[in-house]
Amino acid sequence: MIGRLPIAKMFAATVVLTALISVVMLQISWDGQQASTAAPKVDTLLDVMIVLSSFVFALVMVMLFYALWKFKAKPGDESDGEPIHGNTRLEVAWTLIPTVIVLFGAGYSWSVLNDIEEPAKNPITVDVFSQQYAWSFGYPGKDNAYSQGELHVPLDRQVHFKMHALDVIHSFWVPEWRIKKDNVPGITTTAIVTPDKPGTYQLICTELCGFGHAAMRAKVVVEPPAEFRKWIAGLKETVPDPYLETIRQDTETDPIPLGAGGA
Ligand SMILES: [Cu+2]
């Protein structure tokens, strides 16, 4: 017989260890500066997940080290271990606890995603074209004004990015916005962002797309609407015809809900 486990003490040790790990892990600014309305919500979600993961890690460690200490064979003990046929209470607990944690994480993530993708009034639409190894941008609401390697967006206005890959899969990532979305050949994917801090950022390709992947970046400028309009007015080119053709041929995925409009 292994006797009764000191459940209360083990639980207390788990709570203390969870707190210690969480305090250390939450000190770190994992994603850096926040520059979109989604960023604080995504960061809070991450913090909650860090605490939950710390709890799971602490629980496993406490049980592991308790077992190592308590059930260690005495020197000279060559006997077989006890035949054990399972423990219903333990099995129910280790099924139920992870299920609750995973369901909570799924529900919370869902609600955050729903929240940050909520269409706002009067968004602006930007076409994003990705190809080995460059980014370019079209503004369908501004007579298809076209910019290569530099993306400008107005401050505090929701942007609907329509992603188009011209060769292989790329992925759109501006770390300060916390938004990441794959660009897939043949389909249009959408990312919704409301930048809320003016400044210059970097758009990074975050899908290994070939030899020049590491250098596949673009400058991102978030600026007040008046400066944005001035920049748009200064663009000389329009989106090349083959690119427009790509847009027409793409199949749309996760389209913006009806009534959300576009600019
Ligand atoms: Cu890439």
PDB file of N, CA and C in Angstrom, residues 54 83 97 213 259:
ATOM      1  N   SER A  54       2.400  27.517 -16.335  1.00  0.00           N
ATOM      2  CA  SER A  54       3.236  27.417 -15.139  1.00  0.00           C
ATOM      3  C   SER A  54       2.582  26.483 -14.130  1.00  0.00           C
ATOM      4  N   PRO A  83       2.221  -4.827  -7.910  1.00  0.00           N
ATOM      5  CA  PRO A  83       1.373  -4.832  -9.105  1.00  0.00           C
ATOM      6  C   PRO A  83       0.240  -3.831  -8.899  1.00  0.00           C
ATOM      7  N   ILE A  97      -8.852  17.786 -15.302  1.00  0.00           N
ATOM      8  CA  ILE A  97      -8.135  19.061 -15.143  1.00  0.00           C
ATOM      9  C   ILE A  97      -7.631  19.592 -16.493  1.00  0.00           C
ATOM     10  N   HIS A 213      14.391  34.549 -47.943  1.00  0.00           N
ATOM     11  CA  HIS A 213      13.339  34.741 -46.938  1.00  0.00           C
ATOM     12  C   HIS A 213      13.730  35.723 -45.827  1.00  0.00           C
ATOM     13  N   GLY A 259     -21.726  44.257 -45.038  1.00  0.00           N
ATOM     14  CA  GLY A 259     -22.121  45.464 -44.333  1.00  0.00           C
ATOM     15  C   GLY A 259     -20.949  46.174 -43.679  1.00  0.00           C
TER      16      GLY A 259
END
